[in-house]
């Protein structure tokens, strides 16, 4: 293919890049010395050529001995939880040292934040994500009101602080706006420490979502799409079954993605069966969450009954390996989910660690420990790296309803991360094995540049 780079375009080249050539059917592969041409006004890729000589007057950025990959997509984050990093690793007398005791520390942090505090901790979290090559995040956001549950003058005040933080950092944001109604089975409403999560009714929640959808739409009319919105019941324990059906109907009517925590803990499954007589995934299915292909993302989905795997055949599973290990949740049966036809995505969740390269490697290593075997998440050629690369890019993009992201392909925004192949983590690696080495032995610290929408952000 011959480039037609003009004054309104620029071209980048690197030693190797993970690209989707035209005619590849969306299959990414490693290209040597590619020439990637970007339109300055739209920030989108207009051509991907094999190695060639620059045209007269063509503006070319040579990234040198580097690996260029698509910007990574973080499908599940709680930004404010970065504020308790390191604060939950000292066991107290009579502390059960479980997910449930960790949750108490998280609640304390959540209730200490005012709007500026939400903005500051979110900005710091998002800035760290960008530095680690993440160019789009799904923020599972449930801090909505004041600590006593009363709305701010603008009911979307805290959501707008999250948007403000993403704008300042330069990160694309899918605001996964959470609906939270009660403390759990046997509770009519929230605990005192959960009041700021709750709107009080589905109608009040959806009124807020309407406002956020309008904001996202107005921004799309004036600039590149940097903001989208999702409908997000927190979990079956926090939301009643009739409310789930209302939320699903709204999301489908407006073509919004649906996310929820699912079967993170065995106790959740036990309580769900006591209340509903069936598993959490079956409750979501009965509420209509799986009627639109690719619309629903189950976060964690660890403790799953065999018949329920088929329910997610054309949906998404977001795995958060470092958080799941940190909380002692268990290991996601990733191979089984792939066999069932689900798309795998990755998230940083509690943000105790922000590094999707580490999350990708942990996804494979956890499977090796679970199955006592090697090379578990492999494609038809027996290669693991392409499967992990998809989870960290196009899988997350699918989960957030942004299929154009997570790929270096003509027509997609130029969102990319550049890794230095001379960094000590990758030095001496055959460039043809760069993606394998990065995802199975590297970390995100080897990043030197990050681009979002054709604009260098780092």
Short mmCIF file of C-alpha atoms in Angstrom, two decimals:
data_model
loop_
_atom_site.label_atom_id
_atom_site.label_comp_id
_atom_site.label_asym_id
_atom_site.label_seq_id
_atom_site.Cartn_x
_atom_site.Cartn_y
_atom_site.Cartn_z
CA UNK A 1 0.00 0.00 0.00
CA UNK A 2 1.34 3.44 -0.87
CA UNK A 3 1.00 6.29 1.60
CA UNK A 4 -0.35 9.68 0.57
CA UNK A 5 1.00 11.51 3.61
CA UNK A 6 0.48 15.25 3.27
CA UNK A 7 0.96 18.32 5.45
CA UNK A 8 -2.04 17.39 7.60
CA UNK A 9 -0.55 14.01 8.39
CA UNK A 10 2.49 12.53 10.10
CA UNK A 11 4.08 9.10 10.02
CA UNK A 12 5.70 7.00 12.72
CA UNK A 13 8.01 4.05 12.35
CA UNK A 14 9.40 1.63 14.90
CA UNK A 15 11.56 -1.47 14.84
CA UNK A 16 8.47 -3.65 15.27
CA UNK A 17 4.78 -2.98 15.86
CA UNK A 18 1.69 -5.04 16.72
CA UNK A 19 -0.61 -4.02 13.85
CA UNK A 20 -3.70 -5.18 11.99
CA UNK A 21 -2.85 -4.94 8.28
CA UNK A 22 -5.71 -4.21 5.91
CA UNK A 23 -7.28 -7.45 4.77
CA UNK A 24 -6.18 -9.31 7.93
CA UNK A 25 -9.73 -9.75 9.16
CA UNK A 26 -8.88 -7.97 12.39
CA UNK A 27 -6.01 -10.31 13.25
CA UNK A 28 -2.99 -8.51 14.66
CA UNK A 29 0.55 -9.56 13.87
CA UNK A 30 4.08 -8.28 14.34
CA UNK A 31 5.32 -6.01 11.54
CA UNK A 32 8.96 -5.04 11.03
CA UNK A 33 9.76 -1.37 10.35
CA UNK A 34 6.13 -0.40 9.61
CA UNK A 35 5.16 3.11 8.51
CA UNK A 36 1.98 4.24 10.33
CA UNK A 37 0.41 7.42 8.97
CA UNK A 38 -1.91 9.47 11.17
CA UNK A 39 -4.30 12.26 10.26
CA UNK A 40 -3.57 15.25 12.51
CA UNK A 41 -7.12 16.58 12.56
CA UNK A 42 -8.86 13.33 13.49
CA UNK A 43 -6.01 11.54 15.26
CA UNK A 44 -6.87 8.39 13.31
CA UNK A 45 -4.67 6.02 11.35
CA UNK A 46 -5.02 6.50 7.59
CA UNK A 47 -2.36 4.09 6.33
CA UNK A 48 -0.11 1.27 7.51
CA UNK A 49 2.70 0.52 5.06
CA UNK A 50 5.59 -1.86 4.97
CA UNK A 51 9.04 -0.30 5.31
CA UNK A 52 9.53 2.36 2.62
CA UNK A 53 11.37 5.57 1.93
CA UNK A 54 9.67 8.75 3.19
CA UNK A 55 7.91 10.83 0.58
CA UNK A 56 9.11 14.40 -0.10
CA UNK A 57 7.92 16.67 2.70
CA UNK A 58 6.56 13.77 4.77
CA UNK A 59 6.87 14.31 8.53
CA UNK A 60 8.31 11.11 9.98
CA UNK A 61 8.95 10.25 13.64
CA UNK A 62 11.40 7.41 13.98
CA UNK A 63 10.79 5.70 17.32
CA UNK A 64 14.05 3.80 16.98
CA UNK A 65 14.71 0.37 18.46
CA UNK A 66 11.27 0.05 19.95
CA UNK A 67 8.08 -2.00 20.04
CA UNK A 68 4.87 -0.10 19.27
CA UNK A 69 1.64 -1.64 20.55
CA UNK A 70 -1.98 -0.45 20.66
CA UNK A 71 -2.97 1.60 23.68
CA UNK A 72 -4.09 -0.78 26.42
CA UNK A 73 -7.69 -0.79 27.61
CA UNK A 74 -8.38 -1.17 31.33
CA UNK A 75 -11.89 -2.58 31.60
CA UNK A 76 -12.37 -2.32 35.38
CA UNK A 77 -11.04 0.25 37.84
CA UNK A 78 -12.00 1.74 41.21
CA UNK A 79 -9.69 4.75 41.12
CA UNK A 80 -10.28 5.93 44.69
CA UNK A 81 -9.06 2.60 46.06
CA UNK A 82 -5.53 3.56 45.04
CA UNK A 83 -5.69 5.65 48.20
CA UNK A 84 -5.46 2.53 50.41
CA UNK A 85 -2.43 1.10 48.61
CA UNK A 86 -0.24 -0.49 51.26
CA UNK A 87 -2.74 0.17 54.04
CA UNK A 88 -4.38 -3.25 54.32
CA UNK A 89 -1.41 -5.56 54.83
CA UNK A 90 -1.09 -5.59 58.62
CA UNK A 91 -3.32 -8.08 60.33
CA UNK A 92 -5.00 -7.00 63.53
CA UNK A 93 -6.03 -9.22 66.44
CA UNK A 94 -9.32 -11.00 65.63
CA UNK A 95 -9.16 -9.75 62.02
CA UNK A 96 -10.48 -12.55 59.76
CA UNK A 97 -8.11 -11.29 57.05
CA UNK A 98 -10.61 -11.73 54.24
CA UNK A 99 -12.22 -9.81 51.42
CA UNK A 100 -14.88 -8.74 53.93
CA UNK A 101 -12.37 -7.23 56.38
CA UNK A 102 -10.53 -5.49 53.51
CA UNK A 103 -13.88 -3.98 52.53
CA UNK A 104 -14.10 -2.14 55.85
CA UNK A 105 -10.85 -0.27 55.11
CA UNK A 106 -12.14 0.55 51.65
CA UNK A 107 -15.37 2.01 53.07
CA UNK A 108 -13.40 4.23 55.44
CA UNK A 109 -11.38 5.61 52.53
CA UNK A 110 -14.49 6.12 50.41
CA UNK A 111 -16.26 8.14 53.08
CA UNK A 112 -13.31 10.43 53.73
CA UNK A 113 -13.36 11.96 50.23
CA UNK A 114 -14.94 15.28 49.27
CA UNK A 115 -15.27 16.30 45.58
CA UNK A 116 -11.75 17.71 45.37
CA UNK A 117 -10.47 14.59 47.08
CA UNK A 118 -12.22 12.38 44.53
CA UNK A 119 -10.71 14.44 41.73
CA UNK A 120 -7.19 14.37 43.19
CA UNK A 121 -6.99 10.63 43.88
CA UNK A 122 -8.61 9.83 40.52
CA UNK A 123 -6.25 12.14 38.64
CA UNK A 124 -3.23 10.50 40.29
CA UNK A 125 -4.58 7.04 39.51
CA UNK A 126 -5.32 7.91 35.88
CA UNK A 127 -1.91 9.55 35.44
CA UNK A 128 -0.27 6.34 36.60
CA UNK A 129 -2.41 4.39 34.15
CA UNK A 130 -1.36 6.60 31.26
CA UNK A 131 2.30 6.22 32.21
CA UNK A 132 1.75 2.45 32.07
CA UNK A 133 0.38 2.54 28.51
CA UNK A 134 -3.34 2.52 29.34
CA UNK A 135 -5.22 4.87 27.01
CA UNK A 136 -8.83 4.01 27.93
CA UNK A 137 -10.32 3.01 31.28
CA UNK A 138 -13.66 1.70 32.43
CA UNK A 139 -14.15 3.42 35.78
CA UNK A 140 -16.61 1.41 37.91
CA UNK A 141 -17.75 4.47 39.80
CA UNK A 142 -19.93 4.26 42.90
CA UNK A 143 -19.08 7.36 44.94
CA UNK A 144 -22.11 9.48 44.07
CA UNK A 145 -23.31 11.59 46.99
CA UNK A 146 -22.25 13.06 50.31
CA UNK A 147 -21.22 10.70 53.10
CA UNK A 148 -24.71 10.92 54.66
CA UNK A 149 -26.31 9.98 51.35
CA UNK A 150 -27.58 13.46 50.50
CA UNK A 151 -26.99 14.53 46.88
CA UNK A 152 -24.73 17.42 46.05
CA UNK A 153 -26.36 20.44 44.37
CA UNK A 154 -25.37 18.76 41.11
CA UNK A 155 -26.34 15.12 41.59
CA UNK A 156 -23.51 14.15 39.20
CA UNK A 157 -20.88 16.21 41.03
CA UNK A 158 -18.57 13.29 41.80
CA UNK A 159 -19.02 11.67 38.40
CA UNK A 160 -17.97 14.96 36.84
CA UNK A 161 -14.87 15.01 39.05
CA UNK A 162 -13.90 11.64 37.55
CA UNK A 163 -14.50 13.05 34.05
CA UNK A 164 -12.42 16.11 34.95
CA UNK A 165 -9.55 13.90 36.06
CA UNK A 166 -9.62 11.85 32.84
CA UNK A 167 -9.70 15.03 30.74
CA UNK A 168 -6.71 16.52 32.53
CA UNK A 169 -4.65 13.36 32.16
CA UNK A 170 -5.74 12.73 28.57
CA UNK A 171 -7.29 9.32 29.13
CA UNK A 172 -10.38 8.02 27.34
CA UNK A 173 -13.09 7.21 29.89
CA UNK A 174 -16.03 4.85 29.95
CA UNK A 175 -17.88 5.93 33.08
CA UNK A 176 -19.43 2.75 34.43
CA UNK A 177 -22.00 4.46 36.62
CA UNK A 178 -22.95 2.14 39.48
CA UNK A 179 -26.42 1.49 40.83
CA UNK A 180 -26.32 0.40 44.51
CA UNK A 181 -29.47 -0.18 46.55
CA UNK A 182 -28.84 -2.27 49.65
CA UNK A 183 -26.25 -3.90 51.88
CA UNK A 184 -27.21 -7.43 50.82
CA UNK A 185 -29.70 -10.21 51.32
CA UNK A 186 -32.03 -9.43 54.22
CA UNK A 187 -31.34 -5.68 54.10
CA UNK A 188 -33.90 -3.15 52.87
CA UNK A 189 -31.25 -0.50 52.24
CA UNK A 190 -27.58 0.32 52.68
CA UNK A 191 -25.39 0.27 55.75
CA UNK A 192 -24.43 3.74 57.02
CA UNK A 193 -21.02 3.46 55.36
CA UNK A 194 -22.68 2.66 52.00
CA UNK A 195 -25.15 5.55 51.91
CA UNK A 196 -23.14 7.73 49.55
CA UNK A 197 -23.23 4.91 46.96
CA UNK A 198 -27.03 4.89 46.76
CA UNK A 199 -29.54 6.96 44.77
CA UNK A 200 -32.60 5.63 46.58
CA UNK A 201 -34.45 4.46 43.47
CA UNK A 202 -33.85 3.29 39.93
CA UNK A 203 -35.64 6.39 38.60
CA UNK A 204 -33.26 8.77 40.41
CA UNK A 205 -30.27 6.74 39.22
CA UNK A 206 -31.44 6.73 35.61
CA UNK A 207 -32.09 10.47 35.75
CA UNK A 208 -28.41 10.90 36.59
CA UNK A 209 -27.40 8.53 33.80
CA UNK A 210 -29.56 10.53 31.38
CA UNK A 211 -27.56 13.62 32.28
CA UNK A 212 -24.26 11.84 31.78
CA UNK A 213 -25.37 10.44 28.42
CA UNK A 214 -26.29 13.93 27.29
CA UNK A 215 -22.89 15.19 28.38
CA UNK A 216 -21.12 12.41 26.48
CA UNK A 217 -23.22 13.12 23.38
CA UNK A 218 -22.48 16.86 23.46
CA UNK A 219 -18.76 16.14 23.68
CA UNK A 220 -18.93 13.76 20.71
CA UNK A 221 -20.41 16.56 18.64
CA UNK A 222 -17.45 18.83 19.30
CA UNK A 223 -14.40 16.58 19.68
CA UNK A 224 -13.10 13.03 19.41
CA UNK A 225 -14.99 10.55 21.54
CA UNK A 226 -13.28 10.55 24.91
CA UNK A 227 -16.31 9.86 27.11
CA UNK A 228 -18.91 7.09 27.13
CA UNK A 229 -21.27 5.78 29.79
CA UNK A 230 -22.30 2.32 30.99
CA UNK A 231 -25.08 0.96 33.21
CA UNK A 232 -23.60 -0.85 36.18
CA UNK A 233 -25.52 -2.67 38.91
CA UNK A 234 -22.90 -3.27 41.56
CA UNK A 235 -23.76 -6.96 42.17
CA UNK A 236 -26.68 -9.27 42.88
CA UNK A 237 -26.18 -8.70 46.59
CA UNK A 238 -26.49 -4.90 46.21
CA UNK A 239 -29.36 -4.80 43.70
CA UNK A 240 -32.79 -6.47 43.74
CA UNK A 241 -33.88 -8.68 40.84
CA UNK A 242 -36.72 -6.40 39.58
CA UNK A 243 -34.27 -3.49 39.54
CA UNK A 244 -31.85 -5.54 37.45
CA UNK A 245 -34.53 -6.00 34.80
CA UNK A 246 -35.20 -2.24 34.69
CA UNK A 247 -31.51 -1.48 34.31
CA UNK A 248 -31.07 -4.03 31.53
CA UNK A 249 -34.05 -2.66 29.60
CA UNK A 250 -32.70 0.90 29.85
CA UNK A 251 -29.21 -0.13 28.74
CA UNK A 252 -30.51 -2.04 25.74
CA UNK A 253 -32.82 0.81 24.75
CA UNK A 254 -29.89 3.23 24.68
CA UNK A 255 -27.24 0.74 23.48
CA UNK A 256 -25.12 1.11 26.59
CA UNK A 257 -22.80 -1.53 27.98
CA UNK A 258 -23.71 -3.37 31.18
CA UNK A 259 -21.12 -4.36 33.81
CA UNK A 260 -21.42 -6.01 37.21
CA UNK A 261 -19.36 -7.85 39.81
CA UNK A 262 -20.25 -11.55 39.55
CA UNK A 263 -19.36 -14.50 41.80
CA UNK A 264 -16.24 -12.93 43.28
CA UNK A 265 -16.78 -14.72 46.59
CA UNK A 266 -18.44 -18.10 47.42
CA UNK A 267 -20.59 -16.33 50.03
CA UNK A 268 -22.13 -14.23 47.26
CA UNK A 269 -23.25 -17.41 45.49
CA UNK A 270 -24.63 -18.92 48.69
CA UNK A 271 -26.65 -15.83 49.54
CA UNK A 272 -27.89 -15.49 45.97
CA UNK A 273 -29.20 -19.05 45.99
CA UNK A 274 -30.89 -18.44 49.33
CA UNK A 275 -32.68 -15.38 47.96
CA UNK A 276 -33.30 -16.34 44.33
CA UNK A 277 -32.90 -20.09 44.17
CA UNK A 278 -30.34 -19.81 41.41
CA UNK A 279 -26.82 -18.58 40.65
CA UNK A 280 -25.84 -14.92 40.13
CA UNK A 281 -25.24 -15.41 36.40
CA UNK A 282 -28.64 -17.06 36.04
CA UNK A 283 -30.24 -14.09 37.84
CA UNK A 284 -28.55 -11.70 35.38
CA UNK A 285 -29.62 -13.85 32.43
CA UNK A 286 -33.23 -13.93 33.64
CA UNK A 287 -33.14 -10.13 33.97
CA UNK A 288 -32.19 -9.80 30.28
CA UNK A 289 -28.51 -8.93 30.55
CA UNK A 290 -27.37 -11.37 27.86
CA UNK A 291 -29.97 -10.61 25.18
CA UNK A 292 -27.64 -8.27 23.22
CA UNK A 293 -24.36 -9.87 22.04
CA UNK A 294 -21.30 -8.36 23.69
CA UNK A 295 -23.28 -5.95 25.87
CA UNK A 296 -22.63 -7.56 29.27
CA UNK A 297 -19.34 -7.86 31.14
CA UNK A 298 -19.13 -10.05 34.22
CA UNK A 299 -16.27 -8.85 36.41
CA UNK A 300 -14.34 -11.63 38.19
CA UNK A 301 -16.71 -14.57 37.48
CA UNK A 302 -14.54 -16.91 39.56
CA UNK A 303 -16.87 -19.33 41.33
CA UNK A 304 -19.02 -20.55 38.44
CA UNK A 305 -21.21 -23.63 38.11
CA UNK A 306 -20.56 -25.64 34.95
CA UNK A 307 -24.02 -25.06 33.39
CA UNK A 308 -23.55 -21.30 33.66
CA UNK A 309 -20.53 -21.05 31.38
CA UNK A 310 -22.80 -21.28 28.35
CA UNK A 311 -24.70 -18.17 29.44
CA UNK A 312 -21.72 -15.95 28.51
CA UNK A 313 -20.97 -17.45 25.10
CA UNK A 314 -21.07 -14.08 23.32
CA UNK A 315 -20.40 -11.79 26.30
CA UNK A 316 -17.31 -10.58 28.18
CA UNK A 317 -15.39 -11.63 31.29
CA UNK A 318 -13.17 -9.04 32.95
CA UNK A 319 -10.38 -10.65 34.96
CA UNK A 320 -8.40 -8.66 37.56
CA UNK A 321 -5.66 -11.13 38.56
CA UNK A 322 -3.58 -8.99 40.93
CA UNK A 323 -6.62 -7.76 42.89
CA UNK A 324 -8.14 -11.24 42.94
CA UNK A 325 -4.87 -12.54 44.37
CA UNK A 326 -4.53 -9.63 46.81
CA UNK A 327 -8.03 -10.27 48.19
CA UNK A 328 -7.74 -14.04 48.20
CA UNK A 329 -10.75 -14.30 45.90
CA UNK A 330 -9.61 -17.28 43.87
CA UNK A 331 -8.51 -17.92 40.28
CA UNK A 332 -10.72 -17.14 37.30
CA UNK A 333 -11.16 -20.25 35.10
CA UNK A 334 -9.92 -18.35 32.04
CA UNK A 335 -9.41 -21.38 29.80
CA UNK A 336 -12.93 -22.58 30.50
CA UNK A 337 -14.32 -19.13 29.72
CA UNK A 338 -12.49 -19.09 26.38
CA UNK A 339 -13.82 -22.54 25.58
CA UNK A 340 -17.32 -21.24 26.32
CA UNK A 341 -16.88 -18.44 23.77
CA UNK A 342 -16.56 -15.47 26.16
CA UNK A 343 -14.20 -12.59 25.38
CA UNK A 344 -11.51 -12.00 28.02
CA UNK A 345 -10.67 -8.48 29.19
CA UNK A 346 -8.40 -7.24 31.97
CA UNK A 347 -8.77 -4.69 34.75
CA UNK A 348 -6.68 -3.11 37.48
CA UNK A 349 -9.67 -3.12 39.88
CA UNK A 350 -8.40 -1.92 43.30
CA UNK A 351 -5.32 -0.33 41.69
CA UNK A 352 -2.98 -1.84 44.28
CA UNK A 353 -0.91 -2.47 41.14
CA UNK A 354 -1.40 -0.57 37.90
CA UNK A 355 0.27 -2.52 35.12
CA UNK A 356 -1.81 -4.39 32.54
CA UNK A 357 1.31 -6.18 31.31
CA UNK A 358 1.55 -7.74 34.77
CA UNK A 359 -2.18 -8.49 34.71
CA UNK A 360 -1.82 -10.25 31.36
CA UNK A 361 1.07 -12.38 32.55
CA UNK A 362 -0.78 -13.21 35.77
CA UNK A 363 -3.78 -14.34 33.74
CA UNK A 364 -1.62 -17.02 32.11
CA UNK A 365 0.41 -17.87 35.21
CA UNK A 366 -2.70 -18.33 37.35
CA UNK A 367 -4.00 -20.78 34.76
CA UNK A 368 -0.70 -22.66 34.90
CA UNK A 369 -0.98 -22.96 38.66
CA UNK A 370 -4.63 -23.97 38.48
CA UNK A 371 -4.06 -26.60 35.78
CA UNK A 372 -0.46 -27.54 36.62
CA UNK A 373 0.51 -27.12 32.98
CA UNK A 374 2.23 -24.59 30.72
CA UNK A 375 1.07 -22.53 27.73
CA UNK A 376 -2.57 -22.65 28.74
CA UNK A 377 -4.11 -19.60 27.04
CA UNK A 378 -2.82 -20.38 23.55
CA UNK A 379 -4.18 -19.77 20.08
CA UNK A 380 -4.55 -22.33 17.30
CA UNK A 381 -0.81 -22.06 16.56
CA UNK A 382 0.10 -22.73 20.19
CA UNK A 383 1.09 -19.09 20.87
CA UNK A 384 0.15 -17.45 24.18
CA UNK A 385 1.17 -13.84 23.45
CA UNK A 386 -1.61 -13.07 20.92
CA UNK A 387 -4.26 -14.22 23.39
CA UNK A 388 -2.83 -12.05 26.16
CA UNK A 389 -2.37 -9.12 23.76
CA UNK A 390 -6.03 -9.33 22.80
CA UNK A 391 -7.14 -9.41 26.45
CA UNK A 392 -5.16 -6.26 27.19
CA UNK A 393 -6.38 -4.37 24.09
CA UNK A 394 -9.34 -5.47 21.97
CA UNK A 395 -10.92 -7.51 24.76
CA UNK A 396 -11.11 -4.47 27.01
CA UNK A 397 -12.34 -2.34 24.12
CA UNK A 398 -15.14 -4.83 23.44
CA UNK A 399 -16.14 -4.81 27.10
CA UNK A 400 -16.41 -1.01 27.06
CA UNK A 401 -18.35 -0.88 23.80
CA UNK A 402 -15.44 0.75 21.95
CA UNK A 403 -14.49 -1.81 19.26
CA UNK A 404 -12.44 0.75 17.35
CA UNK A 405 -9.95 0.98 20.22
CA UNK A 406 -7.14 -1.36 21.23
CA UNK A 407 -5.84 -1.83 17.69
CA UNK A 408 -3.33 -0.29 15.31
CA UNK A 409 -5.51 -0.47 12.21
CA UNK A 410 -6.58 1.87 9.44
CA UNK A 411 -9.58 3.86 10.64
CA UNK A 412 -8.84 3.42 14.35
CA UNK A 413 -7.65 6.24 16.60
CA UNK A 414 -3.88 6.30 16.99
CA UNK A 415 -3.76 5.24 20.63
CA UNK A 416 -0.41 3.57 21.24
CA UNK A 417 2.34 2.74 23.70
CA UNK A 418 6.01 2.58 22.75
CA UNK A 419 8.32 0.15 24.58
CA UNK A 420 12.10 0.58 24.53
CA UNK A 421 13.70 -2.64 23.29
CA UNK A 422 16.98 -1.48 24.82
CA UNK A 423 15.44 -1.30 28.30
CA UNK A 424 17.03 -3.86 30.59
CA UNK A 425 13.77 -5.81 30.69
CA UNK A 426 13.83 -6.36 26.92
CA UNK A 427 17.48 -5.87 25.98
CA UNK A 428 18.83 -8.64 23.79
CA UNK A 429 15.39 -10.03 22.90
CA UNK A 430 14.90 -10.97 19.26
CA UNK A 431 12.49 -8.29 17.92
CA UNK A 432 10.36 -11.08 16.45
CA UNK A 433 9.77 -12.29 20.03
CA UNK A 434 9.25 -8.83 21.53
CA UNK A 435 5.52 -9.24 22.25
CA UNK A 436 6.12 -12.68 23.80
CA UNK A 437 8.91 -11.30 25.99
CA UNK A 438 6.91 -8.25 27.02
CA UNK A 439 3.76 -10.09 28.04
CA UNK A 440 5.34 -13.17 29.60
CA UNK A 441 8.47 -11.63 31.14
CA UNK A 442 8.22 -7.83 31.04
CA UNK A 443 6.51 -4.95 32.78
CA UNK A 444 5.08 -1.62 31.72
CA UNK A 445 8.06 0.34 33.05
CA UNK A 446 9.80 -0.08 29.68
CA UNK A 447 7.35 2.42 28.12
CA UNK A 448 8.89 5.60 26.69
CA UNK A 449 5.93 7.20 24.91
CA UNK A 450 2.12 7.06 25.03
CA UNK A 451 -0.17 8.49 22.36
CA UNK A 452 -3.93 9.10 22.57
CA UNK A 453 -5.88 10.17 19.50
CA UNK A 454 -2.71 11.04 17.59
CA UNK A 455 -1.45 13.25 20.39
CA UNK A 456 1.58 12.37 22.45
CA UNK A 457 0.57 12.37 26.12
CA UNK A 458 3.80 11.03 27.61
#
